[in-house]
Short mmCIF file of C-alpha atoms in Angstrom, two decimals:
data_model
loop_
_atom_site.label_atom_id
_atom_site.label_comp_id
_atom_site.label_asym_id
_atom_site.label_seq_id
_atom_site.Cartn_x
_atom_site.Cartn_y
_atom_site.Cartn_z
CA MET A 1 -49.49 -22.31 -237.83
CA MET A 2 -45.90 -21.12 -237.74
CA PHE A 3 -46.09 -20.77 -233.92
CA LYS A 4 -46.85 -24.49 -233.77
CA TYR A 5 -43.44 -25.25 -235.28
CA ILE A 6 -41.40 -22.80 -233.22
CA ALA A 7 -43.22 -23.33 -229.92
CA ALA A 8 -41.39 -26.55 -229.03
CA PRO A 9 -37.87 -25.17 -229.66
CA LEU A 10 -38.70 -21.93 -227.83
CA ILE A 11 -40.18 -23.77 -224.87
CA GLY A 12 -37.14 -26.10 -224.83
CA ALA A 13 -34.81 -23.10 -224.91
CA LEU A 14 -36.75 -21.43 -222.07
CA ILE A 15 -36.70 -24.59 -219.97
CA GLY A 16 -32.99 -25.15 -220.65
CA TYR A 17 -32.19 -21.54 -219.79
CA CYS A 18 -34.26 -21.53 -216.58
CA THR A 19 -32.94 -24.91 -215.49
CA ASN A 20 -29.30 -23.91 -215.86
CA TYR A 21 -29.96 -20.45 -214.37
CA ILE A 22 -31.53 -22.02 -211.29
CA ALA A 23 -28.69 -24.57 -211.08
CA VAL A 24 -26.07 -21.81 -211.16
CA LYS A 25 -27.95 -19.78 -208.57
CA MET A 26 -28.31 -22.84 -206.36
CA LEU A 27 -24.55 -23.03 -206.16
CA PHE A 28 -24.83 -20.14 -203.67
CA ARG A 29 -28.53 -19.78 -202.87
CA PRO A 30 -30.00 -20.00 -200.44
CA ARG A 31 -27.05 -18.80 -198.42
CA ARG A 32 -28.42 -20.09 -195.14
CA GLU A 33 -30.40 -23.13 -194.03
CA LYS A 34 -34.17 -22.70 -194.39
CA TYR A 35 -36.71 -24.24 -192.03
CA ILE A 36 -40.45 -24.85 -192.32
CA PHE A 37 -42.26 -25.85 -189.16
CA GLY A 38 -38.93 -26.76 -187.60
CA HIS A 39 -37.85 -29.00 -190.47
CA LYS A 40 -34.90 -28.12 -192.67
CA VAL A 41 -35.82 -27.53 -196.28
CA PRO A 42 -33.92 -29.90 -198.59
CA LEU A 43 -31.09 -28.46 -200.70
CA THR A 44 -30.55 -25.59 -198.26
CA PRO A 45 -28.14 -23.96 -198.02
CA GLY A 46 -26.74 -23.92 -201.57
CA ALA A 47 -24.02 -26.31 -202.71
CA ILE A 48 -21.05 -24.02 -202.06
CA PRO A 49 -22.21 -22.60 -198.67
CA LYS A 50 -22.99 -26.13 -197.52
CA GLY A 51 -19.63 -27.49 -198.63
CA LYS A 52 -17.57 -24.41 -197.77
CA THR A 53 -15.37 -26.28 -195.29
CA ARG A 54 -14.70 -29.10 -197.74
CA LEU A 55 -14.11 -26.56 -200.53
CA ALA A 56 -11.69 -24.61 -198.35
CA LYS A 57 -9.66 -27.73 -197.61
CA ALA A 58 -9.63 -28.83 -201.25
CA VAL A 59 -8.54 -25.40 -202.51
CA GLY A 60 -5.86 -25.17 -199.83
CA ASP A 61 -4.49 -28.62 -200.69
CA VAL A 62 -4.47 -27.91 -204.43
CA ILE A 63 -2.64 -24.60 -203.98
CA SER A 64 -0.14 -26.06 -201.53
CA ASN A 65 0.54 -29.32 -203.38
CA HIS A 66 0.34 -28.19 -206.99
CA LEU A 67 0.30 -24.41 -207.43
CA VAL A 68 2.67 -23.00 -204.78
CA THR A 69 5.36 -25.58 -204.03
CA SER A 70 8.86 -25.11 -202.67
CA GLU A 71 10.22 -26.22 -206.06
CA ASP A 72 8.21 -23.48 -207.80
CA ILE A 73 9.44 -20.79 -205.40
CA GLU A 74 13.03 -22.03 -205.64
CA SER A 75 12.93 -21.97 -209.44
CA LYS A 76 11.58 -18.41 -209.42
CA ALA A 77 14.04 -17.24 -206.75
CA LEU A 78 16.99 -18.88 -208.49
CA ASN A 79 16.37 -17.82 -212.07
CA GLU A 80 19.11 -15.73 -213.63
CA ASP A 81 17.31 -12.37 -213.48
CA THR A 82 16.23 -12.70 -209.84
CA GLU A 83 19.62 -13.98 -208.73
CA ALA A 84 21.42 -11.15 -210.53
CA ALA A 85 19.07 -8.53 -209.07
CA VAL A 86 19.52 -9.85 -205.52
CA ALA A 87 23.30 -10.05 -205.93
CA GLU A 88 23.40 -6.49 -207.21
CA ARG A 89 21.33 -5.31 -204.26
CA ILE A 90 23.61 -7.09 -201.78
CA MET A 91 26.71 -5.65 -203.46
CA LYS A 92 25.19 -2.20 -203.13
CA LEU A 93 24.58 -2.81 -199.43
CA LEU A 94 28.17 -4.02 -198.98
CA LYS A 95 29.39 -0.76 -200.50
CA SER A 96 27.40 1.30 -198.00
CA ASP A 97 29.24 2.37 -194.88
CA ILE A 98 28.66 0.18 -191.86
CA ASP A 99 27.24 3.08 -189.89
CA SER A 100 24.31 3.42 -192.33
CA GLY A 101 23.36 -0.17 -191.51
CA PHE A 102 23.18 0.63 -187.80
CA ARG A 103 21.07 3.68 -188.54
CA ALA A 104 18.79 1.63 -190.80
CA ILE A 105 17.94 -0.80 -187.99
CA SER A 106 17.48 2.01 -185.46
CA SER A 107 14.09 3.63 -185.06
CA SER A 108 15.52 6.77 -183.43
CA GLU A 109 18.76 8.56 -182.68
CA GLU A 110 18.52 7.35 -179.08
CA GLU A 111 18.28 3.73 -180.21
CA TYR A 112 21.23 4.22 -182.57
CA GLU A 113 23.32 5.60 -179.71
CA MET A 114 22.30 2.70 -177.49
CA ILE A 115 23.23 0.10 -180.15
CA THR A 116 26.66 1.60 -180.89
CA THR A 117 27.42 2.17 -177.20
CA ASN A 118 26.52 -1.42 -176.34
CA LEU A 119 28.63 -2.69 -179.23
CA ASP A 120 31.63 -0.61 -178.11
CA TYR A 121 31.15 -1.91 -174.56
CA ALA A 122 30.94 -5.55 -175.73
CA VAL A 123 34.08 -5.25 -177.88
CA THR A 124 35.97 -3.56 -175.04
CA LEU A 125 35.03 -6.34 -172.62
CA ARG A 126 36.23 -8.97 -175.10
CA MET A 127 39.55 -7.18 -175.48
CA VAL A 128 39.88 -6.78 -171.71
CA ASP A 129 39.27 -10.50 -171.26
CA ALA A 130 41.85 -11.29 -173.94
CA ILE A 131 44.46 -9.04 -172.31
CA LYS A 132 43.77 -10.45 -168.85
CA ASN A 133 44.32 -13.95 -170.22
CA ILE A 134 47.84 -13.01 -171.24
CA ASN A 135 50.26 -14.34 -168.64
CA PHE A 136 52.23 -11.14 -168.08
CA ALA A 137 53.99 -12.63 -165.03
CA ASP A 138 55.71 -15.33 -167.08
CA ILE A 139 56.49 -12.95 -169.93
CA ILE A 140 58.10 -10.42 -167.58
CA LYS A 141 60.02 -13.07 -165.67
CA VAL A 142 61.34 -14.92 -168.70
CA LYS A 143 61.86 -12.11 -171.18
CA GLY A 144 62.72 -9.55 -168.51
CA GLY A 145 65.34 -11.81 -166.97
CA GLN A 146 66.75 -12.55 -170.40
CA ILE A 147 66.98 -8.88 -171.36
CA ILE A 148 68.48 -7.80 -168.01
CA GLY A 149 71.01 -10.61 -168.19
CA GLU A 150 72.03 -9.52 -171.68
CA GLN A 151 72.29 -5.87 -170.66
CA LEU A 152 74.24 -6.47 -167.47
CA GLY A 153 76.38 -9.36 -168.67
CA GLY A 154 80.07 -8.50 -168.31
CA SER A 155 79.36 -5.11 -166.70
CA MET A 156 80.50 -3.94 -163.28
CA LEU A 157 76.88 -3.73 -162.11
CA GLY A 158 76.25 -7.28 -163.24
CA MET A 159 78.92 -8.50 -160.86
CA PHE A 160 76.94 -7.18 -157.87
CA ILE A 161 73.45 -8.31 -159.01
CA ASN A 162 72.89 -12.03 -158.83
CA PRO A 163 70.03 -13.97 -160.54
CA GLU A 164 68.07 -14.25 -157.27
CA MET A 165 67.94 -10.46 -156.96
CA ILE A 166 66.76 -10.12 -160.56
CA ASP A 167 64.06 -12.75 -160.03
CA GLY A 168 62.86 -10.96 -156.89
CA ILE A 169 62.64 -7.63 -158.69
CA LEU A 170 60.84 -9.17 -161.66
CA ASP A 171 58.41 -11.02 -159.37
CA SER A 172 57.46 -7.74 -157.72
CA ILE A 173 57.12 -5.96 -161.05
CA SER A 174 55.02 -8.75 -162.62
CA ASP A 175 52.67 -8.89 -159.63
CA ASN A 176 52.11 -5.14 -159.67
CA ILE A 177 51.61 -5.03 -163.43
CA GLY A 178 49.12 -7.91 -163.18
CA ARG A 179 47.07 -6.06 -160.57
CA TYR A 180 47.31 -2.83 -162.53
CA VAL A 181 46.05 -4.49 -165.69
CA ASP A 182 43.14 -6.04 -163.78
CA ASP A 183 42.19 -2.71 -162.21
CA HIS A 184 42.75 -0.26 -165.05
CA CYS A 185 42.62 -2.19 -168.35
CA TYR A 186 39.02 -1.27 -169.18
CA LYS A 187 39.56 2.41 -168.39
CA PHE A 188 42.50 2.64 -170.80
CA LEU A 189 40.95 0.51 -173.53
CA ALA A 190 37.43 1.98 -173.66
CA PRO A 191 38.30 5.34 -175.30
CA GLU A 192 40.61 3.69 -177.83
CA VAL A 193 38.06 1.04 -178.72
CA SER A 194 35.37 3.70 -179.10
CA ARG A 195 37.55 5.73 -181.48
CA SER A 196 38.49 2.63 -183.47
CA MET A 197 34.88 1.45 -183.70
CA GLU A 198 33.73 4.89 -184.85
CA LYS A 199 36.36 4.80 -187.59
CA LEU A 200 35.36 1.24 -188.53
CA ARG A 201 31.69 2.24 -188.85
CA GLY A 202 32.75 4.76 -191.48
CA ASP A 203 34.23 1.97 -193.60
CA ASN A 204 32.27 -0.46 -195.77
CA VAL A 205 32.42 -4.22 -196.02
CA TYR A 206 33.14 -4.11 -199.76
CA ASP A 207 36.37 -2.13 -199.33
CA ILE A 208 37.44 -4.27 -196.39
CA ILE A 209 37.00 -7.51 -198.38
CA THR A 210 38.42 -6.29 -201.69
CA GLY A 211 41.27 -4.65 -199.77
CA SER A 212 42.31 -8.11 -198.61
CA GLY A 213 42.89 -9.25 -202.21
CA VAL A 214 39.42 -10.53 -203.22
CA SER A 215 38.33 -9.18 -206.61
CA ASP A 216 34.93 -7.67 -207.33
CA GLU A 217 34.05 -10.62 -209.57
CA GLU A 218 35.05 -13.16 -206.92
CA LEU A 219 33.04 -11.35 -204.25
CA ARG A 220 30.00 -11.11 -206.51
CA GLU A 221 30.16 -14.84 -207.28
CA LYS A 222 30.51 -15.62 -203.58
CA VAL A 223 27.44 -13.50 -202.83
CA ARG A 224 25.45 -15.38 -205.48
CA ASP A 225 26.68 -18.71 -204.13
CA ILE A 226 25.59 -17.79 -200.59
CA TYR A 227 22.23 -16.61 -201.94
CA ARG A 228 21.68 -19.91 -203.78
CA LYS A 229 22.58 -21.99 -200.74
CA THR A 230 20.36 -19.84 -198.52
CA ILE A 231 17.35 -20.19 -200.82
CA LYS A 232 17.78 -23.97 -201.08
CA ALA A 233 18.08 -24.27 -197.29
CA VAL A 234 15.39 -21.79 -196.27
CA VAL A 235 12.55 -22.17 -198.80
CA PRO A 236 11.46 -25.75 -197.94
CA GLU A 237 11.44 -24.94 -194.22
CA LEU A 238 9.69 -21.63 -194.87
CA ILE A 239 6.96 -23.29 -196.94
CA THR A 240 6.41 -25.86 -194.19
CA LYS A 241 6.17 -23.21 -191.48
CA MET A 242 3.90 -21.00 -193.58
CA ASP A 243 1.38 -23.86 -193.98
CA ILE A 244 -0.07 -22.43 -197.19
CA ALA A 245 -2.85 -25.04 -197.25
CA GLY A 246 -3.93 -24.12 -193.73
CA MET A 247 -3.70 -20.41 -194.46
CA VAL A 248 -5.87 -20.65 -197.59
CA ARG A 249 -8.33 -22.98 -195.82
CA SER A 250 -8.64 -20.55 -192.91
CA LYS A 251 -9.17 -17.58 -195.25
CA ILE A 252 -11.97 -19.31 -197.16
CA GLU A 253 -13.63 -20.64 -194.01
CA ASP A 254 -13.61 -17.16 -192.48
CA MET A 255 -15.22 -15.61 -195.56
CA GLU A 256 -18.87 -14.70 -195.51
CA VAL A 257 -20.88 -16.55 -198.14
CA GLU A 258 -21.52 -13.24 -199.88
CA GLN A 259 -17.79 -12.59 -200.15
CA LEU A 260 -17.18 -16.08 -201.47
CA GLU A 261 -19.92 -15.64 -204.08
CA ASP A 262 -18.51 -12.28 -205.16
CA MET A 263 -15.03 -13.80 -205.48
CA VAL A 264 -16.24 -16.73 -207.59
CA MET A 265 -18.45 -14.51 -209.75
CA GLU A 266 -15.58 -12.10 -210.30
CA VAL A 267 -13.54 -14.94 -211.76
CA MET A 268 -16.25 -17.16 -213.29
CA ALA A 269 -19.07 -14.79 -214.25
CA LYS A 270 -18.47 -15.17 -217.99
CA GLU A 271 -18.19 -18.96 -217.77
CA LEU A 272 -21.34 -19.30 -215.64
CA THR A 273 -23.26 -17.07 -218.04
CA THR A 274 -22.06 -19.30 -220.88
CA ILE A 275 -23.41 -22.35 -219.02
CA VAL A 276 -26.82 -20.68 -218.66
CA ASN A 277 -26.90 -19.72 -222.36
CA LEU A 278 -25.74 -23.20 -223.31
CA GLY A 279 -28.75 -24.60 -221.48
CA ALA A 280 -31.01 -22.46 -223.65
CA LEU A 281 -29.21 -23.62 -226.79
CA ILE A 282 -29.42 -27.29 -225.83
CA GLY A 283 -33.11 -26.90 -224.97
CA PHE A 284 -33.73 -25.24 -228.34
CA VAL A 285 -31.89 -28.03 -230.21
CA LEU A 286 -33.80 -30.71 -228.29
CA GLY A 287 -37.05 -28.93 -229.15
CA LEU A 288 -36.14 -29.02 -232.82
CA ILE A 289 -35.20 -32.70 -232.65
CA ASN A 290 -38.50 -33.46 -230.91
CA LEU A 291 -40.33 -31.53 -233.64
CA ILE A 292 -38.57 -33.41 -236.44
CA PHE A 293 -38.93 -36.88 -234.98
#
């Protein structure tokens, strides 16, 4: 007699449980299309495998437009703790000798030697070009004539040397010096530049800057200011080029259905189990209501 009263709630609970269990399973099952006599079975594949492309696009758009935006990244990158940590790291790098930076970007001793040699060569060429652009002919003619005139003025020798003779001598000297500079400038400069560059690589940027009168506090604030401007300029462009929506969409589309199911179940297993149990509870309550009324 008692079974008569509990049968309806129990059957309702069983139906509710089974219905929700099947509904949850049908989110992923069957994983592939099923055919009978060449005709596709309705409701195959499951809801998520069937709509995987649409799901991938929706998830990508939500993440890109609402969860990972340039404003979010900027706010994280520019908060006080992050900014201070980055500034401290940059200050530490500035205090390292320049040579350690060259070694850091070199994968081997040979590459390090190649980088420093090429740098010395480039600096030497720049200095050679600068020296060759100096008009030594005019300097020698003007200043040389002026100095000779001052030295010989009023002397016995000055009475026998006229301005035309001085100009001729200076013309010859200036022409020879010009050719000599063109032919031998690099040879003389290269060793000196190499020694100077080697000494410079032993210095650090921090000492060079603070040695010019900039205080540690001023330099640190300048570093933070450059960091802030860089983040504001780079992050929006970086987010656009990264195409987070496309990246997420591609990842989901490339996933096997089994992987996608495992990922969802890893996150939602408890919630999906609750839905199944809720179906049993609702079925039980409906059974009781049916019994009462």
